[in-house]
C-alpha positions as semicolon CSV with decimal commas, in nm:
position;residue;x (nm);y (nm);z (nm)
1;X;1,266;1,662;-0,386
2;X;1,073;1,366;-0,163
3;X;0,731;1,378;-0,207
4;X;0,566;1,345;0,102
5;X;0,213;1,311;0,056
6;X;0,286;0,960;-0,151
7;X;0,593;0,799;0,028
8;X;0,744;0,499;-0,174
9;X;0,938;0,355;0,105
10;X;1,084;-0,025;0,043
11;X;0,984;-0,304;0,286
12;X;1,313;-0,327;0,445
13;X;1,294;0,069;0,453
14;X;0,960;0,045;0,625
15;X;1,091;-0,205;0,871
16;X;1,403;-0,042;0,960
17;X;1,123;0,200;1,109
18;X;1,027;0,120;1,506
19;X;0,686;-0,006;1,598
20;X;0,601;0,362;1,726
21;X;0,779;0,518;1,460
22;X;0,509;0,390;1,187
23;X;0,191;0,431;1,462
24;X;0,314;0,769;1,481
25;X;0,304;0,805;1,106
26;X;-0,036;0,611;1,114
27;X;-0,221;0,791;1,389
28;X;-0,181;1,146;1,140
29;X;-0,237;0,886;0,810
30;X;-0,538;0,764;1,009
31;X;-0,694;1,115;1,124
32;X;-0,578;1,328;0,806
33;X;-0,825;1,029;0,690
34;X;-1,088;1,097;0,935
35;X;-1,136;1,453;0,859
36;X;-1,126;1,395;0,488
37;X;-1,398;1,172;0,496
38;X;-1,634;1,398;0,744
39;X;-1,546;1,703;0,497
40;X;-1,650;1,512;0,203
41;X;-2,030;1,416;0,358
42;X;-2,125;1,751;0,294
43;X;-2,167;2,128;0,482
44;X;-2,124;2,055;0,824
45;X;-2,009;2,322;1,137
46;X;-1,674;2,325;1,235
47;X;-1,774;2,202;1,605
48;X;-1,962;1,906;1,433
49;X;-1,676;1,827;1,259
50;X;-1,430;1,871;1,573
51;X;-1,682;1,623;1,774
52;X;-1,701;1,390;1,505
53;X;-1,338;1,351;1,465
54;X;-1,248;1,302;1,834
55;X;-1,527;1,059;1,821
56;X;-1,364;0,865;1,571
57;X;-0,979;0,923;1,662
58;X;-0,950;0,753;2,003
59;X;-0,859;0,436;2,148
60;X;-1,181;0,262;2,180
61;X;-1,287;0,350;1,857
62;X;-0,942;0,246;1,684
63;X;-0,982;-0,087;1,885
64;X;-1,320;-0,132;1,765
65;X;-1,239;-0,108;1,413
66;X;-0,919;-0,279;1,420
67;X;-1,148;-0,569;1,515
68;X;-1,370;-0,563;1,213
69;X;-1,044;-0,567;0,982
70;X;-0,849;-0,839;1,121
71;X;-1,073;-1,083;0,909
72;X;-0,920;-0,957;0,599
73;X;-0,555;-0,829;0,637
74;X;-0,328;-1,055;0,471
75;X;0,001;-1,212;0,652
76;X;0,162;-0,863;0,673
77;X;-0,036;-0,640;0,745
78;X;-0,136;-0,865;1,038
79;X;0,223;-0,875;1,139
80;X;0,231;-0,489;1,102
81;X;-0,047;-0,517;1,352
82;X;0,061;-0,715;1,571
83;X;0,382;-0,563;1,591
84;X;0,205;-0,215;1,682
85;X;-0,067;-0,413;1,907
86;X;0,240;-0,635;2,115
87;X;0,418;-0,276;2,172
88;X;0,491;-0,179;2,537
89;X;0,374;0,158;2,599
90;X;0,416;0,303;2,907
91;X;0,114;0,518;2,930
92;X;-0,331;0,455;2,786
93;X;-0,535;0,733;2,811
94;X;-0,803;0,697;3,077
95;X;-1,077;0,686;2,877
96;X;-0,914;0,348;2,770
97;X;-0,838;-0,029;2,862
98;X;-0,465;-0,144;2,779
99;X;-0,603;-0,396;2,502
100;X;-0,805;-0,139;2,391
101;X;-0,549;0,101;2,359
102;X;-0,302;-0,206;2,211
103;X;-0,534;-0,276;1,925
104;X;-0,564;0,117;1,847
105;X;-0,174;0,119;1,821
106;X;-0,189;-0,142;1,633
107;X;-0,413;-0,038;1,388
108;X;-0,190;0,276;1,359
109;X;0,119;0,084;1,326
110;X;-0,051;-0,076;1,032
111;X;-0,202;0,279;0,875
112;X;0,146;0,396;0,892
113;X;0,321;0,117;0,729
114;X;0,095;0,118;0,423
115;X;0,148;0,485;0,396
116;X;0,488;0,497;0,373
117;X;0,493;0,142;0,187
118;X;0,296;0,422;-0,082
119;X;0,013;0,121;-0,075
120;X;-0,275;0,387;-0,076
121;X;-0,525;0,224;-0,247
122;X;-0,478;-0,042;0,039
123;X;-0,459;0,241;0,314
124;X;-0,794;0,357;0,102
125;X;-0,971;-0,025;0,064
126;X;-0,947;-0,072;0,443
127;X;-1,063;0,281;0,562
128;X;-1,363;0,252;0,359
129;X;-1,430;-0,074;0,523
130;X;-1,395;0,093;0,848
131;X;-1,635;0,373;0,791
132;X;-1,906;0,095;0,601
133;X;-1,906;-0,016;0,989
C-alpha cells in the first residue's frame, strides 16, 4: 500500500509530473503546513486560525516569501522554481499582480516537488525559514 503522507517519488518520477501538477501538490504541502504551524503556537479560536491561514496562503504572501528563500535554494530547487514561476496561467486572483502570483506558483511548484521527492526535512528547513520571516 503507497504511503501517502511520505511520498518517495524518483527525480525522473517527479519530473515526469507537469509544472501545475507539483504546485498543485505544493499549494496543499504548503497550507497542510500553514495550519500545522498556527495549531502548534498554542489555544487559539477557530476564526483566528481561519484568518491567519488565509493571511498566510495567498499570492502576495507566497511571493513574498519565495523572495526571502531564493538566496539559499540550491540549483534544483531553483529550477523547480522557476519552472513553477515561468508557468503560463491563464487566470491571478485580483487581489494579485501576475509576478506576484508567478513567484507564489513557483514557490508551490517547489513545495510540491520536495514533497513527493519525500525530501521533508528540506520541505521542513525552508518552511521554518519562512515563518522566522
Amino acid at each position: 500500500m503507497e504511503n501517502y503522507f511520505q511520498m518517495n517519488f524518483t527525480p525522473a518520477q517527479v519530473n515526469a509530473i507537469s509544472h501545475l501538477g507539483l504546485a498543485h501538490v505544493g499549494d496543499g504541502v504548503y497550507e497542510l503546513m500553514v495550519r500545522s504551524y498556527l495549531c502548534a503556537r498554542g489555544d487559539q479560536t477557530v476564526k483566528t486560525l481561519h484568518r491567519d491561514s488565509i493571511r498566510m496562503v495567498n499570492a502576495v504572501t507566497q511571493a513574498a516569501m519565495a523572495e526571502a528563500l531564493l538566496p539559499i535554494l540550491t540549483e534544483e530547487e531553483m529550477g523547480y522554481f522557476r519552472r513553477g514561476k515561468n508557468s503560463h496561467t491563464h487566470a491571478a486572483p485580483k487581489s494579485a499582480t501576475k509576478a506576484e502570483y508567478a513567484k507564489a506558483t513557483g514557490l508551490e511548484t517547489l513545495f510540491g516537488a520536495l514533497y513527493l521527492a519525500g525530501k521533508t526535512e528540506r520541505l521542513n528547513e525552508l518552511f521554518a525559514i519562512l515563518m522566522e520571516e
